[in-house]
């Protein structure tokens, strides 16, 4: 993938009227304002009906106005599973706008569901495991006003084969003037660790190779955006643990879809974009 950033597409946020959902609505509103993108509020009214669903959307629109009164969100009330409706609507908007614009779906980490011990709700879990558009999961209580203006965007490039996660992170950093932390986790194969060579030497060789490969991967982006502050972090720590540590104080954590995405999204202390 070339080291260029794409034009923003619409921001779609799932709303359910719960207090836990308020942070997601506020995050989506701030994102729509920053990217000059259309904002869509979508609610699944399967259980409550059209009238109650419209009232939920109206309350979410009032929350949007608290962030920016100039925003004019579009409200959509549907009667099907929220994760499917968000994915399908995002694709429809993307096809309508064209020009490579990619929709962004935003949901709360938890919604109105009654299973209090679950740290990741059913809608969020379905979107993380699906093959839909980029999805941001916002933890309950996330407060944009308390965020450090220089907080970094952290991206996991360990298994980001096509640099899609890296592109998403760079787009945000370039737009907002934030630093980028690119993390690549590496490990030593067990068989190689058992060969008749000093383990410290094997570890040093892998560390040097990982750092070199990460720098080579970031080089086109550094060249394309020379003002972008980039921190390259190659680590032999467990991938999830390293990402969760870096997420503390971050503005956003960007991870590619895969086995680790759900664990990261479930426990990170900042919003997580799964792309």
Short mmCIF file of C-alpha atoms in Angstrom, two decimals:
data_model
loop_
_atom_site.label_atom_id
_atom_site.label_comp_id
_atom_site.label_asym_id
_atom_site.label_seq_id
_atom_site.Cartn_x
_atom_site.Cartn_y
_atom_site.Cartn_z
CA UNK A 1 0.00 0.00 0.00
CA UNK A 2 1.30 3.43 -0.87
CA UNK A 3 2.02 5.91 1.89
CA UNK A 4 -1.01 8.10 1.25
CA UNK A 5 -4.12 8.83 3.29
CA UNK A 6 -7.70 8.45 2.11
CA UNK A 7 -10.57 10.93 2.24
CA UNK A 8 -12.91 10.42 5.22
CA UNK A 9 -16.24 8.70 4.78
CA UNK A 10 -19.36 9.02 6.93
CA UNK A 11 -19.31 8.31 10.68
CA UNK A 12 -22.08 5.96 11.80
CA UNK A 13 -22.77 5.51 15.51
CA UNK A 14 -25.03 2.92 17.05
CA UNK A 15 -27.29 4.47 19.71
CA UNK A 16 -29.35 2.60 22.31
CA UNK A 17 -30.28 5.30 24.82
CA UNK A 18 -28.15 3.84 27.63
CA UNK A 19 -25.79 5.88 29.77
CA UNK A 20 -22.91 3.67 28.64
CA UNK A 21 -23.62 4.70 25.05
CA UNK A 22 -23.20 8.44 25.66
CA UNK A 23 -19.41 8.33 25.32
CA UNK A 24 -19.69 6.66 21.92
CA UNK A 25 -22.11 9.33 20.67
CA UNK A 26 -19.82 12.12 21.89
CA UNK A 27 -16.77 10.45 20.31
CA UNK A 28 -18.56 10.02 16.98
CA UNK A 29 -19.71 13.65 17.02
CA UNK A 30 -16.16 14.88 17.68
CA UNK A 31 -14.85 12.63 14.91
CA UNK A 32 -17.44 13.89 12.41
CA UNK A 33 -16.51 17.48 13.30
CA UNK A 34 -12.77 16.85 12.97
CA UNK A 35 -13.07 15.00 9.66
CA UNK A 36 -15.89 17.13 8.18
CA UNK A 37 -17.75 13.87 7.58
CA UNK A 38 -21.50 13.17 7.64
CA UNK A 39 -22.77 11.80 10.97
CA UNK A 40 -25.42 9.08 11.09
CA UNK A 41 -27.23 8.01 14.28
CA UNK A 42 -28.61 4.49 13.95
CA UNK A 43 -30.92 2.72 16.42
CA UNK A 44 -32.38 -0.79 16.40
CA UNK A 45 -36.02 -0.42 17.50
CA UNK A 46 -36.95 -4.09 17.11
CA UNK A 47 -38.16 -4.38 20.69
CA UNK A 48 -39.47 -0.89 21.46
CA UNK A 49 -41.08 0.15 18.20
CA UNK A 50 -40.72 3.08 15.81
CA UNK A 51 -41.94 5.83 18.14
CA UNK A 52 -39.65 4.88 21.03
CA UNK A 53 -36.80 4.37 18.57
CA UNK A 54 -37.23 7.85 17.15
CA UNK A 55 -37.19 9.30 20.68
CA UNK A 56 -33.89 7.50 21.35
CA UNK A 57 -32.39 8.96 18.19
CA UNK A 58 -33.63 12.43 19.15
CA UNK A 59 -31.93 12.16 22.54
CA UNK A 60 -28.70 11.14 20.84
CA UNK A 61 -29.02 14.15 18.52
CA UNK A 62 -29.23 16.38 21.61
CA UNK A 63 -26.00 14.81 22.87
CA UNK A 64 -24.40 15.57 19.52
CA UNK A 65 -25.45 19.21 19.88
CA UNK A 66 -23.61 19.34 23.21
CA UNK A 67 -20.42 18.57 21.28
CA UNK A 68 -21.08 20.81 18.28
CA UNK A 69 -24.32 22.61 17.48
CA UNK A 70 -23.28 23.00 13.86
CA UNK A 71 -23.45 19.27 13.22
CA UNK A 72 -26.57 18.02 11.46
CA UNK A 73 -26.75 14.27 12.08
CA UNK A 74 -29.01 11.97 10.11
CA UNK A 75 -31.17 9.68 12.27
CA UNK A 76 -32.07 6.19 11.12
CA UNK A 77 -34.38 3.80 12.97
CA UNK A 78 -34.19 0.17 11.87
CA UNK A 79 -35.79 -3.08 12.98
CA UNK A 80 -32.93 -5.55 12.66
CA UNK A 81 -29.80 -6.52 14.55
CA UNK A 82 -27.74 -3.39 15.16
CA UNK A 83 -24.39 -4.86 14.09
CA UNK A 84 -25.81 -5.99 10.74
CA UNK A 85 -27.64 -2.70 10.21
CA UNK A 86 -24.50 -0.67 10.94
CA UNK A 87 -22.38 -2.79 8.59
CA UNK A 88 -24.91 -2.69 5.74
CA UNK A 89 -25.60 1.04 6.14
CA UNK A 90 -21.88 1.80 6.18
CA UNK A 91 -21.45 -0.07 2.89
CA UNK A 92 -24.41 1.73 1.33
CA UNK A 93 -23.03 5.14 2.27
CA UNK A 94 -19.59 4.16 0.99
CA UNK A 95 -21.02 3.10 -2.36
CA UNK A 96 -23.06 6.29 -2.62
CA UNK A 97 -20.14 8.62 -1.87
CA UNK A 98 -17.51 6.64 -3.79
CA UNK A 99 -14.04 8.14 -4.33
CA UNK A 100 -12.46 5.64 -1.94
CA UNK A 101 -14.23 7.08 1.11
CA UNK A 102 -14.47 4.52 3.90
CA UNK A 103 -17.23 4.62 6.49
CA UNK A 104 -16.39 4.50 10.18
CA UNK A 105 -18.68 2.68 12.61
CA UNK A 106 -18.68 3.73 16.28
CA UNK A 107 -20.26 1.83 19.17
CA UNK A 108 -19.95 1.75 22.92
CA UNK A 109 -17.91 -1.07 24.38
CA UNK A 110 -21.05 -1.98 26.33
CA UNK A 111 -24.63 -1.15 25.50
CA UNK A 112 -28.01 -1.50 27.15
CA UNK A 113 -27.69 -5.27 27.66
CA UNK A 114 -28.28 -6.64 31.14
CA UNK A 115 -25.21 -8.88 31.44
CA UNK A 116 -23.21 -6.60 33.72
CA UNK A 117 -20.18 -8.88 33.94
CA UNK A 118 -19.56 -8.69 30.21
CA UNK A 119 -16.95 -6.05 29.38
CA UNK A 120 -17.75 -6.25 25.66
CA UNK A 121 -21.37 -6.10 24.51
CA UNK A 122 -22.96 -8.29 21.84
CA UNK A 123 -23.02 -5.55 19.17
CA UNK A 124 -19.39 -4.61 19.76
CA UNK A 125 -18.32 -8.26 19.75
CA UNK A 126 -20.14 -9.00 16.49
CA UNK A 127 -18.55 -5.99 14.79
CA UNK A 128 -15.05 -6.91 16.00
CA UNK A 129 -15.36 -10.46 14.69
CA UNK A 130 -17.06 -9.47 11.42
CA UNK A 131 -15.59 -8.37 8.11
CA UNK A 132 -17.24 -4.97 7.98
CA UNK A 133 -15.88 -1.42 7.96
CA UNK A 134 -13.45 0.05 10.47
CA UNK A 135 -15.10 0.03 13.89
CA UNK A 136 -14.27 2.12 16.95
CA UNK A 137 -15.24 0.81 20.39
CA UNK A 138 -15.50 3.54 23.00
CA UNK A 139 -15.32 2.67 26.71
CA UNK A 140 -18.04 3.96 29.00
CA UNK A 141 -17.09 7.20 30.70
CA UNK A 142 -14.50 8.18 28.09
CA UNK A 143 -14.19 11.97 28.35
CA UNK A 144 -12.68 13.82 25.39
CA UNK A 145 -12.28 16.99 27.42
CA UNK A 146 -9.76 15.31 29.73
CA UNK A 147 -7.58 14.00 26.92
CA UNK A 148 -4.03 15.31 26.58
CA UNK A 149 -3.89 17.30 23.30
CA UNK A 150 -0.60 15.55 22.53
CA UNK A 151 -1.80 12.04 23.36
CA UNK A 152 -0.52 9.59 20.72
CA UNK A 153 -2.29 7.25 18.38
CA UNK A 154 -0.97 3.72 18.93
CA UNK A 155 -1.07 1.16 16.12
CA UNK A 156 -0.36 -2.56 16.10
CA UNK A 157 1.60 -3.43 12.96
CA UNK A 158 2.59 -6.94 14.09
CA UNK A 159 0.18 -8.68 11.68
CA UNK A 160 -0.97 -5.73 9.58
CA UNK A 161 -0.07 -7.36 6.27
CA UNK A 162 -1.52 -4.68 3.97
CA UNK A 163 -0.73 -1.70 6.25
CA UNK A 164 -4.44 -0.92 6.56
CA UNK A 165 -4.20 -0.33 10.31
CA UNK A 166 -1.06 1.75 9.83
CA UNK A 167 -2.76 3.85 7.16
CA UNK A 168 -5.74 4.44 9.44
CA UNK A 169 -3.48 5.57 12.28
CA UNK A 170 -1.32 7.81 10.11
CA UNK A 171 -4.43 9.46 8.63
CA UNK A 172 -5.54 10.44 12.10
CA UNK A 173 -2.11 11.63 13.22
CA UNK A 174 -1.59 13.78 10.14
CA UNK A 175 -5.05 15.31 10.49
CA UNK A 176 -4.83 16.05 14.21
CA UNK A 177 -1.09 16.68 14.58
CA UNK A 178 -0.63 13.79 16.99
CA UNK A 179 2.42 11.55 17.45
CA UNK A 180 2.28 7.96 16.23
CA UNK A 181 3.46 4.93 18.19
CA UNK A 182 3.92 1.91 15.91
CA UNK A 183 4.26 -1.35 17.85
CA UNK A 184 5.49 -4.62 16.41
CA UNK A 185 5.62 -7.70 18.65
CA UNK A 186 8.12 -10.43 17.80
CA UNK A 187 9.04 -13.80 19.25
CA UNK A 188 11.62 -16.55 18.89
CA UNK A 189 10.48 -19.90 17.56
CA UNK A 190 10.79 -22.63 20.19
CA UNK A 191 12.88 -24.88 17.93
CA UNK A 192 15.30 -22.08 17.18
CA UNK A 193 15.58 -21.34 20.87
CA UNK A 194 16.75 -24.91 21.47
CA UNK A 195 19.60 -24.95 18.96
CA UNK A 196 23.16 -25.08 20.19
CA UNK A 197 23.71 -21.33 20.35
CA UNK A 198 23.70 -18.88 23.26
CA UNK A 199 20.14 -17.76 23.89
CA UNK A 200 21.16 -14.10 24.43
CA UNK A 201 22.74 -14.06 20.96
CA UNK A 202 19.61 -15.54 19.36
CA UNK A 203 17.48 -12.96 21.16
CA UNK A 204 19.74 -10.08 20.11
CA UNK A 205 19.64 -11.18 16.47
CA UNK A 206 15.85 -11.33 16.47
CA UNK A 207 15.60 -7.97 18.23
CA UNK A 208 17.91 -6.33 15.70
CA UNK A 209 16.00 -7.84 12.80
CA UNK A 210 12.62 -6.78 14.20
CA UNK A 211 13.79 -3.20 14.75
CA UNK A 212 15.30 -3.02 11.27
CA UNK A 213 12.18 -4.43 9.58
CA UNK A 214 9.94 -2.04 11.50
CA UNK A 215 12.02 0.97 10.50
CA UNK A 216 11.97 -0.17 6.85
CA UNK A 217 8.20 -0.49 7.03
CA UNK A 218 7.79 2.99 8.45
CA UNK A 219 10.27 4.65 6.09
CA UNK A 220 7.75 5.45 3.29
CA UNK A 221 5.41 7.07 5.79
CA UNK A 222 8.18 9.11 7.37
CA UNK A 223 9.19 10.27 3.89
CA UNK A 224 5.64 11.15 2.85
CA UNK A 225 4.92 13.02 6.09
CA UNK A 226 8.21 14.44 7.40
CA UNK A 227 6.46 16.45 10.13
CA UNK A 228 4.85 13.33 11.57
CA UNK A 229 6.41 12.30 14.89
CA UNK A 230 6.86 8.52 14.84
CA UNK A 231 7.97 6.25 17.67
CA UNK A 232 8.91 2.73 16.52
CA UNK A 233 8.59 0.07 19.20
CA UNK A 234 9.65 -3.52 18.49
CA UNK A 235 9.07 -5.71 21.53
CA UNK A 236 9.35 -9.35 22.58
CA UNK A 237 6.51 -8.92 25.11
CA UNK A 238 3.15 -10.56 24.59
CA UNK A 239 1.37 -8.56 21.92
CA UNK A 240 -1.83 -7.90 23.88
CA UNK A 241 -0.02 -6.93 27.09
CA UNK A 242 2.28 -4.54 25.23
CA UNK A 243 -0.64 -2.90 23.41
CA UNK A 244 -2.67 -2.48 26.58
CA UNK A 245 0.28 -0.77 28.28
CA UNK A 246 0.74 1.60 25.35
CA UNK A 247 -3.00 2.34 25.30
CA UNK A 248 -2.79 4.01 28.70
CA UNK A 249 -3.04 7.74 27.96
CA UNK A 250 -3.41 7.20 24.20
CA UNK A 251 -6.00 9.02 22.09
CA UNK A 252 -6.76 5.90 20.06
CA UNK A 253 -5.45 2.35 19.70
CA UNK A 254 -5.65 0.93 16.17
CA UNK A 255 -5.48 -2.84 15.65
CA UNK A 256 -6.05 -5.09 12.64
CA UNK A 257 -8.87 -7.63 12.75
CA UNK A 258 -7.79 -10.96 14.15
CA UNK A 259 -7.54 -13.10 17.26
CA UNK A 260 -6.01 -10.38 19.44
CA UNK A 261 -8.44 -7.60 18.49
CA UNK A 262 -11.21 -8.73 20.81
CA UNK A 263 -8.92 -9.04 23.86
CA UNK A 264 -7.42 -5.62 23.22
CA UNK A 265 -10.81 -3.98 22.63
CA UNK A 266 -12.18 -5.55 25.80
CA UNK A 267 -9.59 -4.17 28.19
CA UNK A 268 -7.94 -1.10 26.65
CA UNK A 269 -8.31 2.13 28.61
CA UNK A 270 -8.85 4.20 25.45
CA UNK A 271 -11.07 3.87 22.35
CA UNK A 272 -9.99 1.05 20.04
CA UNK A 273 -10.31 1.08 16.25
CA UNK A 274 -10.52 -2.40 14.70
CA UNK A 275 -9.76 -2.20 10.97
#
